[in-house]
Short mmCIF file of C-alpha atoms in Angstrom, two decimals:
data_model
loop_
_atom_site.label_atom_id
_atom_site.label_comp_id
_atom_site.label_asym_id
_atom_site.label_seq_id
_atom_site.Cartn_x
_atom_site.Cartn_y
_atom_site.Cartn_z
CA UNK A 24 -0.18 -0.21 -0.31
CA UNK A 25 1.32 3.28 -1.12
CA UNK A 26 0.66 6.49 0.38
CA UNK A 27 -0.03 7.64 -2.81
CA UNK A 28 -3.54 5.28 -1.94
CA UNK A 29 -4.08 6.96 1.02
CA UNK A 30 -4.50 10.60 -0.89
CA UNK A 31 -6.78 9.34 -2.87
CA UNK A 32 -9.14 8.23 0.21
CA UNK A 33 -12.17 11.09 0.20
CA UNK A 34 -12.10 10.36 3.91
CA UNK A 35 -8.70 11.27 4.46
CA UNK A 36 -7.92 14.68 5.09
CA UNK A 37 -4.78 16.80 3.57
CA UNK A 38 -2.12 17.35 6.18
CA UNK A 39 -2.72 20.73 8.14
CA UNK A 40 -0.21 23.57 7.29
CA UNK A 41 2.78 23.44 9.33
CA UNK A 42 6.15 25.67 10.14
CA UNK A 43 9.09 23.91 8.49
CA UNK A 44 7.67 22.07 5.69
CA UNK A 45 9.77 23.55 3.07
CA UNK A 46 12.94 24.01 4.75
CA UNK A 47 15.91 22.04 3.34
CA UNK A 48 18.51 20.55 4.72
CA UNK A 49 22.39 19.32 3.26
CA UNK A 50 22.49 15.63 2.75
CA UNK A 51 26.02 14.26 3.69
CA UNK A 52 26.30 12.78 0.13
CA UNK A 53 25.75 16.28 -1.94
CA UNK A 54 22.64 18.22 -2.43
CA UNK A 55 19.79 19.28 -0.64
CA UNK A 56 16.83 18.05 0.00
CA UNK A 57 13.26 19.10 1.83
CA UNK A 58 13.47 18.10 5.48
CA UNK A 59 11.10 15.00 6.61
CA UNK A 60 10.16 15.71 10.18
CA UNK A 61 8.98 12.19 11.52
CA UNK A 62 9.75 12.94 15.38
CA UNK A 63 6.45 14.05 16.36
CA UNK A 64 6.48 12.23 19.39
CA UNK A 65 9.29 14.72 20.67
CA UNK A 66 7.97 17.71 19.51
CA UNK A 67 5.45 18.76 17.04
CA UNK A 68 6.14 21.60 14.56
CA UNK A 69 3.47 24.63 14.82
CA UNK A 70 0.71 24.54 13.04
CA UNK A 71 0.84 27.62 10.71
CA UNK A 72 -2.60 28.80 12.09
CA UNK A 73 -0.82 28.75 15.82
CA UNK A 74 1.61 31.20 14.39
CA UNK A 75 -0.54 33.12 12.56
CA UNK A 76 -2.53 34.03 16.03
CA UNK A 77 0.83 34.27 17.53
CA UNK A 78 2.46 36.94 15.51
CA UNK A 79 -1.06 39.02 15.04
CA UNK A 80 -1.13 39.19 19.05
CA UNK A 81 2.21 39.87 20.11
CA UNK A 82 2.56 43.53 19.93
CA UNK A 83 -0.37 43.86 21.75
CA UNK A 84 1.13 41.66 24.51
CA UNK A 85 0.75 43.28 27.96
CA UNK A 86 1.21 42.03 31.60
CA UNK A 87 -1.50 39.85 33.13
CA UNK A 88 -4.30 40.39 36.05
CA UNK A 89 -2.20 43.37 37.05
CA UNK A 90 -2.20 46.26 34.75
CA UNK A 91 -5.07 48.98 34.25
CA UNK A 92 -3.69 49.75 30.50
CA UNK A 93 -5.63 48.47 27.47
CA UNK A 94 -2.86 46.33 26.76
CA UNK A 95 -2.91 44.44 29.98
CA UNK A 96 -6.88 43.81 30.39
CA UNK A 97 -6.75 42.85 26.26
CA UNK A 98 -3.62 40.11 28.08
CA UNK A 99 -5.85 39.55 30.57
CA UNK A 100 -8.98 38.40 28.75
CA UNK A 101 -6.92 36.41 26.36
CA UNK A 102 -5.28 34.27 28.72
CA UNK A 103 -8.52 33.56 30.70
CA UNK A 104 -10.44 32.67 27.65
CA UNK A 105 -7.24 30.56 26.90
CA UNK A 106 -8.32 28.52 30.32
CA UNK A 107 -12.01 28.45 28.68
CA UNK A 108 -11.12 26.90 25.63
CA UNK A 109 -8.71 24.22 26.97
CA UNK A 110 -11.35 23.16 29.24
CA UNK A 111 -14.09 23.43 26.58
CA UNK A 112 -11.33 20.80 24.48
CA UNK A 113 -10.71 18.67 27.04
CA UNK A 114 -14.31 18.29 27.59
CA UNK A 115 -13.72 18.94 31.42
CA UNK A 116 -16.76 19.01 34.35
CA UNK A 117 -17.91 21.93 36.37
CA UNK A 118 -15.72 22.78 39.35
CA UNK A 119 -12.75 21.56 37.41
CA UNK A 120 -9.58 23.85 37.45
CA UNK A 121 -7.04 24.42 34.03
CA UNK A 122 -3.99 25.31 35.41
CA UNK A 123 -0.90 26.56 32.79
CA UNK A 124 2.05 24.77 33.45
CA UNK A 125 5.42 24.32 31.19
CA UNK A 126 5.01 21.10 29.94
CA UNK A 127 3.60 17.52 31.41
CA UNK A 128 6.49 17.01 33.45
CA UNK A 129 5.93 20.39 35.11
CA UNK A 130 2.13 19.30 35.23
CA UNK A 131 2.59 16.04 36.82
CA UNK A 132 5.12 17.11 39.56
CA UNK A 133 2.72 19.96 40.21
CA UNK A 134 0.39 17.40 41.01
CA UNK A 135 3.07 15.13 43.06
CA UNK A 136 3.31 18.06 44.79
CA UNK A 137 -0.15 18.48 46.04
CA UNK A 138 -0.71 14.80 46.38
CA UNK A 139 -2.33 14.55 50.44
CA UNK A 140 0.17 12.96 53.01
CA UNK A 141 0.62 9.24 53.28
CA UNK A 142 -0.82 9.16 49.36
CA UNK A 143 0.32 5.71 47.78
CA UNK A 144 0.89 6.09 43.62
CA UNK A 145 0.65 3.47 41.17
CA UNK A 146 2.64 3.60 38.04
CA UNK A 147 3.11 1.07 35.05
CA UNK A 148 7.30 0.72 34.23
CA UNK A 149 5.33 1.41 30.64
CA UNK A 150 5.67 5.27 31.49
CA UNK A 151 7.63 7.73 29.97
CA UNK A 152 9.92 9.45 32.62
CA UNK A 153 7.48 12.35 33.27
CA UNK A 154 5.20 9.94 34.63
CA UNK A 155 7.28 7.45 36.23
CA UNK A 156 9.59 9.59 38.60
CA UNK A 157 7.66 12.84 40.14
CA UNK A 158 6.73 10.75 42.75
CA UNK A 159 9.40 10.84 44.93
CA UNK A 160 7.85 12.25 48.05
CA UNK A 161 5.30 9.21 48.15
CA UNK A 162 4.90 5.35 48.51
CA UNK A 163 5.25 4.46 44.47
CA UNK A 164 4.33 0.78 43.40
CA UNK A 165 5.32 0.44 40.02
CA UNK A 166 3.35 -2.48 38.10
CA UNK A 167 4.48 -4.59 35.40
CA UNK A 168 4.36 -4.11 31.65
CA UNK A 169 1.09 -5.50 30.59
CA UNK A 170 0.58 -7.48 27.65
CA UNK A 171 -2.99 -6.79 26.74
CA UNK A 172 -5.35 -3.88 27.88
CA UNK A 173 -7.45 -6.48 29.83
CA UNK A 174 -3.95 -7.51 31.83
CA UNK A 175 -3.40 -3.72 32.22
CA UNK A 176 -6.85 -3.21 33.68
CA UNK A 177 -6.50 -6.84 35.82
CA UNK A 178 -2.77 -5.56 37.17
CA UNK A 179 -4.26 -2.61 38.46
CA UNK A 180 -7.16 -4.09 39.89
CA UNK A 181 -4.98 -6.54 42.07
CA UNK A 182 -2.67 -4.27 43.22
CA UNK A 183 -5.07 -1.37 44.44
CA UNK A 184 -6.92 -4.78 46.33
CA UNK A 185 -3.84 -5.46 47.90
CA UNK A 186 -2.71 -2.02 48.53
CA UNK A 187 -0.98 -1.46 51.95
CA UNK A 188 -2.24 -0.17 55.10
CA UNK A 189 -2.06 3.91 55.86
CA UNK A 190 0.40 5.09 58.91
CA UNK A 191 -3.40 6.00 60.26
CA UNK A 192 -4.78 2.31 59.69
CA UNK A 193 -6.94 1.90 56.53
CA UNK A 194 -6.58 2.77 53.00
CA UNK A 195 -5.02 6.16 52.65
CA UNK A 196 -5.52 7.73 49.46
CA UNK A 197 -4.41 6.25 46.26
CA UNK A 198 -3.21 8.07 42.86
CA UNK A 199 -2.77 6.34 39.72
CA UNK A 200 -0.71 7.70 36.85
CA UNK A 201 -1.04 5.99 33.68
CA UNK A 202 -0.44 7.36 29.98
CA UNK A 203 -3.21 7.67 27.23
CA UNK A 204 -0.87 6.71 24.13
CA UNK A 205 2.44 4.97 24.91
CA UNK A 206 5.44 7.49 23.72
CA UNK A 207 7.41 4.46 22.45
CA UNK A 208 4.90 1.75 20.66
CA UNK A 209 1.87 4.34 20.33
CA UNK A 210 -0.34 1.99 21.25
CA UNK A 211 -3.49 3.13 22.96
CA UNK A 212 -4.41 2.24 26.88
CA UNK A 213 -7.94 1.28 28.13
CA UNK A 214 -8.05 4.63 29.75
CA UNK A 215 -12.17 4.41 30.60
CA UNK A 216 -11.58 0.94 32.31
CA UNK A 217 -8.68 1.87 34.56
CA UNK A 218 -10.75 5.06 35.46
CA UNK A 219 -13.27 2.52 36.50
CA UNK A 220 -11.30 -0.18 38.07
CA UNK A 221 -9.12 2.94 40.23
CA UNK A 222 -12.19 4.76 41.40
CA UNK A 223 -13.99 1.52 42.41
CA UNK A 224 -10.81 1.10 45.13
CA UNK A 225 -11.09 4.27 46.45
CA UNK A 226 -8.27 5.96 44.09
CA UNK A 227 -8.09 8.57 42.45
CA UNK A 228 -6.32 8.39 38.32
CA UNK A 229 -4.33 11.25 36.57
CA UNK A 230 -3.82 11.02 32.48
CA UNK A 231 -0.68 11.57 30.64
CA UNK A 232 -2.24 12.61 27.62
CA UNK A 233 1.17 14.18 26.12
CA UNK A 234 0.40 11.44 23.47
CA UNK A 235 -2.95 11.61 23.34
CA UNK A 236 -4.56 14.86 22.87
CA UNK A 237 -2.83 15.44 19.78
CA UNK A 238 -4.06 13.14 17.97
CA UNK A 239 -7.70 11.79 19.63
CA UNK A 240 -10.21 13.81 21.26
CA UNK A 241 -9.58 13.62 25.06
CA UNK A 242 -12.76 13.75 27.19
CA UNK A 243 -11.96 14.40 31.26
CA UNK A 244 -15.90 13.60 31.45
CA UNK A 245 -16.14 10.96 29.34
CA UNK A 246 -13.03 9.11 30.43
CA UNK A 247 -13.87 9.60 34.12
CA UNK A 248 -10.21 10.61 35.00
CA UNK A 249 -9.75 12.93 37.78
CA UNK A 250 -6.95 14.48 36.19
CA UNK A 251 -5.34 15.26 32.89
CA UNK A 252 -1.55 16.59 31.81
CA UNK A 253 -0.47 17.44 28.42
CA UNK A 254 2.31 19.85 26.66
CA UNK A 255 1.76 21.97 23.97
CA UNK A 256 5.09 21.27 22.05
CA UNK A 257 3.49 17.85 21.03
CA UNK A 258 0.28 19.66 20.32
CA UNK A 259 1.82 21.72 17.20
CA UNK A 260 2.26 24.42 19.69
CA UNK A 261 5.88 25.23 20.78
CA UNK A 262 5.95 28.20 22.95
CA UNK A 263 6.44 26.31 26.27
CA UNK A 264 3.20 25.92 27.70
CA UNK A 265 1.45 22.68 29.25
CA UNK A 266 -1.37 21.91 31.10
CA UNK A 267 -3.07 20.24 33.88
CA UNK A 268 -6.89 20.04 34.33
CA UNK A 269 -8.83 18.49 36.95
CA UNK A 270 -10.37 18.65 40.39
CA UNK A 271 -9.85 21.29 42.06
CA UNK A 272 -9.72 19.96 45.81
CA UNK A 273 -6.65 18.50 46.69
CA UNK A 274 -4.78 21.50 44.80
CA UNK A 275 -6.64 24.08 46.91
CA UNK A 276 -5.58 21.98 49.96
CA UNK A 277 -2.03 22.26 48.59
CA UNK A 278 0.92 24.70 49.03
CA UNK A 279 1.05 26.91 46.28
CA UNK A 280 3.66 24.90 43.69
CA UNK A 281 5.58 28.03 43.66
CA UNK A 282 5.54 30.97 46.05
CA UNK A 283 5.17 34.52 44.83
CA UNK A 284 2.98 37.23 43.21
CA UNK A 285 -0.03 35.90 41.29
CA UNK A 286 -0.64 32.75 43.73
CA UNK A 287 -0.85 35.32 46.85
CA UNK A 288 -4.26 37.01 47.56
CA UNK A 289 -3.29 38.88 50.64
CA UNK A 290 0.31 39.44 51.94
CA UNK A 291 0.75 41.42 55.13
CA UNK A 292 3.83 41.42 58.03
CA UNK A 293 3.35 40.05 61.72
CA UNK A 294 4.36 41.65 64.70
CA UNK A 295 7.24 39.12 65.13
CA UNK A 296 8.74 39.81 61.47
CA UNK A 297 7.39 36.94 60.27
CA UNK A 298 5.09 37.36 56.81
CA UNK A 299 1.42 36.32 56.88
CA UNK A 300 0.30 34.80 53.14
CA UNK A 301 -3.41 34.25 52.04
CA UNK A 302 -3.03 31.99 48.98
CA UNK A 303 -5.76 32.05 45.97
CA UNK A 304 -7.66 28.96 45.87
CA UNK A 305 -8.45 29.12 41.94
CA UNK A 306 -5.92 27.97 39.15
CA UNK A 307 -3.94 30.94 40.34
CA UNK A 308 -2.66 29.37 43.38
CA UNK A 309 -0.01 27.18 41.36
CA UNK A 310 0.82 30.16 38.31
CA UNK A 311 2.95 32.11 40.81
CA UNK A 312 4.84 34.97 38.50
CA UNK A 313 4.40 36.38 35.27
CA UNK A 314 2.14 33.80 32.95
CA UNK A 315 3.15 32.78 29.34
CA UNK A 316 0.63 34.42 28.23
CA UNK A 317 1.82 33.63 24.45
CA UNK A 318 2.43 30.55 25.44
CA UNK A 319 -1.10 29.67 27.00
CA UNK A 320 -3.11 31.44 23.62
CA UNK A 321 -0.77 29.07 21.40
CA UNK A 322 -2.02 26.10 23.36
CA UNK A 323 -5.67 27.16 22.89
CA UNK A 324 -5.04 28.30 19.45
CA UNK A 325 -3.82 24.19 18.76
CA UNK A 326 -7.17 23.48 20.58
CA UNK A 327 -9.46 25.48 18.05
CA UNK A 328 -7.75 24.45 14.99
CA UNK A 329 -7.86 20.56 15.88
CA UNK A 330 -10.79 20.72 16.99
CA UNK A 331 -12.24 22.53 14.00
CA UNK A 332 -10.42 20.02 11.44
CA UNK A 333 -12.03 17.45 13.31
CA UNK A 334 -10.70 14.35 14.51
CA UNK A 335 -12.59 11.77 12.84
CA UNK A 336 -10.83 13.21 9.58
CA UNK A 337 -7.44 14.06 11.29
CA UNK A 338 -7.30 9.70 13.08
CA UNK A 339 -8.44 8.73 9.45
CA UNK A 340 -5.27 10.10 7.94
CA UNK A 341 -2.84 9.42 10.62
CA UNK A 342 -4.55 5.77 10.53
CA UNK A 343 -3.62 5.70 6.53
CA UNK A 344 -0.68 6.47 7.58
CA UNK A 345 0.12 4.09 9.97
CA UNK A 346 -0.97 1.47 7.52
CA UNK A 347 1.17 2.70 4.82
CA UNK A 348 4.27 2.30 6.90
CA UNK A 349 3.70 -0.90 8.51
CA UNK A 350 2.62 -2.31 4.92
CA UNK A 351 5.76 -0.46 2.94
CA UNK A 352 7.81 -2.72 5.76
CA UNK A 353 6.18 -5.87 5.86
CA UNK A 354 8.06 -7.44 2.99
CA UNK A 355 11.21 -6.44 5.31
CA UNK A 356 12.11 -9.70 7.41
CA UNK A 357 14.90 -7.62 9.16
CA UNK A 358 12.11 -4.80 10.39
CA UNK A 359 11.11 -5.35 13.86
CA UNK A 360 8.21 -3.14 15.47
CA UNK A 361 8.15 -3.03 19.24
CA UNK A 362 4.24 -3.87 20.99
CA UNK A 363 2.60 -4.55 24.06
CA UNK A 364 -0.58 -5.62 22.88
CA UNK A 365 -0.05 -6.81 19.34
CA UNK A 366 0.63 -5.65 15.94
CA UNK A 367 -2.93 -4.98 15.51
CA UNK A 368 -3.29 -3.19 18.73
CA UNK A 369 -5.06 0.62 18.09
CA UNK A 370 -2.33 3.02 18.47
CA UNK A 371 -1.42 6.55 17.00
CA UNK A 372 1.40 7.69 14.95
CA UNK A 373 3.88 6.53 16.80
CA UNK A 374 5.61 3.22 15.79
CA UNK A 375 9.29 2.12 17.20
CA UNK A 376 11.27 -0.76 15.85
CA UNK A 377 14.76 -2.34 15.30
CA UNK A 378 16.68 -3.57 12.04
CA UNK A 379 18.36 -6.69 12.63
CA UNK A 380 22.26 -6.62 12.27
CA UNK A 381 22.36 -2.17 12.57
CA UNK A 382 22.31 -0.21 16.04
CA UNK A 383 19.67 1.91 15.69
CA UNK A 384 21.77 4.99 16.92
CA UNK A 385 24.08 4.13 13.19
CA UNK A 386 20.40 3.77 11.32
CA UNK A 387 18.48 6.95 12.44
CA UNK A 388 21.95 8.73 11.42
CA UNK A 389 21.97 7.10 8.18
CA UNK A 390 18.15 8.10 7.54
CA UNK A 391 19.10 11.76 8.53
CA UNK A 392 22.71 12.06 6.68
CA UNK A 393 21.84 10.67 3.57
CA UNK A 394 17.77 10.96 3.29
CA UNK A 395 17.09 13.99 5.14
CA UNK A 396 14.47 11.91 7.58
CA UNK A 397 14.30 13.09 10.97
CA UNK A 398 13.43 10.26 13.61
CA UNK A 399 14.58 9.45 17.35
CA UNK A 400 16.33 6.71 18.50
CA UNK A 401 17.48 5.74 21.62
CA UNK A 402 15.44 4.69 24.92
CA UNK A 403 13.00 7.91 24.16
CA UNK A 404 12.74 8.55 28.33
CA UNK A 405 10.68 5.52 28.67
CA UNK A 406 13.73 3.31 29.68
CA UNK A 407 12.20 0.38 31.67
CA UNK A 408 9.76 -0.21 28.86
CA UNK A 409 11.87 -0.70 26.03
CA UNK A 410 14.50 -2.48 28.00
CA UNK A 411 11.17 -4.82 28.34
CA UNK A 412 10.29 -4.80 24.43
CA UNK A 413 13.97 -5.33 23.71
CA UNK A 414 14.75 -8.36 26.35
CA UNK A 415 17.88 -8.46 28.45
CA UNK A 416 20.35 -9.30 25.66
CA UNK A 417 21.58 -6.44 23.51
CA UNK A 418 21.73 -6.50 19.13
CA UNK A 419 25.17 -6.58 17.56
CA UNK A 420 26.80 -3.41 18.76
CA UNK A 421 27.31 -2.34 15.19
CA UNK A 422 29.79 0.91 14.05
CA UNK A 423 28.00 3.48 16.79
CA UNK A 424 27.15 3.04 20.12
CA UNK A 425 23.47 4.50 21.77
CA UNK A 426 23.40 8.22 23.00
CA UNK A 427 21.72 6.69 26.36
CA UNK A 428 23.06 3.46 26.96
CA UNK A 429 24.60 1.90 30.11
CA UNK A 430 27.67 0.00 30.08
CA UNK A 431 26.81 -3.20 28.82
CA UNK A 432 23.69 -2.01 26.94
CA UNK A 433 25.97 -0.07 24.42
CA UNK A 434 23.17 -1.30 21.54
CA UNK A 435 20.09 -1.77 23.17
CA UNK A 436 18.41 0.73 21.48
CA UNK A 437 15.67 1.38 19.18
CA UNK A 438 14.38 3.66 16.20
CA UNK A 439 10.92 5.86 16.60
CA UNK A 440 9.56 6.99 13.51
CA UNK A 441 6.28 9.45 14.53
CA UNK A 442 3.92 11.30 12.74
CA UNK A 443 0.78 13.54 12.93
CA UNK A 444 -1.44 16.49 11.30
CA UNK A 445 0.98 17.94 9.64
CA UNK A 446 3.21 15.19 8.08
CA UNK A 447 2.98 15.35 3.77
CA UNK A 448 2.72 11.91 2.38
CA UNK A 449 6.00 12.35 0.95
CA UNK A 450 7.73 12.32 4.22
CA UNK A 451 6.18 8.71 4.76
CA UNK A 452 6.90 7.58 1.26
CA UNK A 453 10.78 8.60 1.36
CA UNK A 454 11.18 6.94 4.91
CA UNK A 455 9.89 3.78 3.91
CA UNK A 456 12.27 3.87 0.73
CA UNK A 457 14.63 5.39 2.75
CA UNK A 458 14.46 1.77 5.14
CA UNK A 459 14.40 -0.56 2.54
CA UNK A 460 17.59 1.22 0.64
CA UNK A 461 19.82 1.01 3.82
CA UNK A 462 18.50 -2.80 4.53
CA UNK A 463 19.51 -4.06 1.03
CA UNK A 464 22.54 -1.73 0.39
CA UNK A 465 23.81 -0.35 3.43
CA UNK A 466 24.58 2.88 4.30
CA UNK A 467 26.63 4.71 1.74
CA UNK A 468 28.88 6.88 4.27
CA UNK A 469 30.80 6.05 6.62
CA UNK A 470 29.96 7.05 10.86
CA UNK A 471 31.78 7.25 13.99
CA UNK A 472 30.70 8.41 17.50
CA UNK A 473 31.12 11.56 18.63
CA UNK A 474 29.99 12.60 21.96
CA UNK A 475 27.80 9.37 22.58
CA UNK A 476 26.37 10.08 19.22
CA UNK A 477 26.41 8.29 15.50
CA UNK A 478 27.66 10.99 13.31
CA UNK A 479 29.02 10.87 9.32
CA UNK A 480 32.56 10.78 9.40
CA UNK A 481 34.14 13.73 7.41
CA UNK A 482 37.11 13.31 8.18
CA UNK A 483 38.29 12.03 5.34
#
């Protein structure tokens, strides 16, 4: 199946315009080619719509929540309207808060700082480090990687049923953290079923939607999750903003994530020389300092653009592109795709694989230097999951080492290709052709390891 077949299908929309679609890059073999950005799972390019909205607003930028001037009032309205737009995009419930952060990582660390005392956190080893690592001050139970959606739910139910007793007796507060779509395999997780399991055992659940929100509609109410976190830079709005949205009670009860202006409602001196503070109980409680107005506006613009484009057509196009990659490489036995739930599991436009006889760092370097294709290699900030999927025995070492490997795992790494709403057909066609040619004919250039990365050897 070629991608040209995809374009002929009337149910599949054209790619959304994004920045960088006409950028050319040099090839080590000579000449230039239009860059094929196939690393959307790390950072997606900005939608042209988002860029245009930000550029139109930029001359009117002003301080937020503090100024009486026209630009300050305009910027404040824009910032709060962005909050409402995000709430609509996520189908938040009445009373839910939308807090603007820096990223998914920042959002989950904020929630970690707001956990009640003696909270127990349940997280699968399959999570991105942003969801795996923030819970350092809680009692953490790390669950084994499931091999089916049903097993994921059953594993969580068993863990919650057997959770430890709190220091005050009985079962204390508990939180489940789970991804909506894996950043390694792209597979969709059974979020609604996991939320039901969590609530049945008196636990709450936070959804890491960093990889889900750019590809599928996310309904806080429909999925019945307590919180959702995502990043602007994966949602075609790379302007330094993220979101934590959901239940307000734990957030209101917690100390502010950052102490400073904006988070405080009233501050006064005490007779003993100390300071008394009354904190806001709205989202502002955790948004101290001058907010990233442009970042919040960019996120809201992306939410509007994706909603207007229609997720049904966006998903349809992406599914055809996934099939084009998988079917285009089905006849290359050296290529093995990584999966937890099986090759037919529903997924977003994220695919990871290894190539027999190649170190993944070397293969990714050749795709870039010889074909102008940008993919990701390594362990994808999900080290436990990738090690589980690859097994304990590394591949043959190859010419170059992995940038993220530990001693004894120099070649234990994979290649990830990812795409989305802005991916042109030609980028996917070129990728499939390049993989076939590299497997059949080998690299046209010599490569070496430099600062832990595989790079073209230009010393000759």
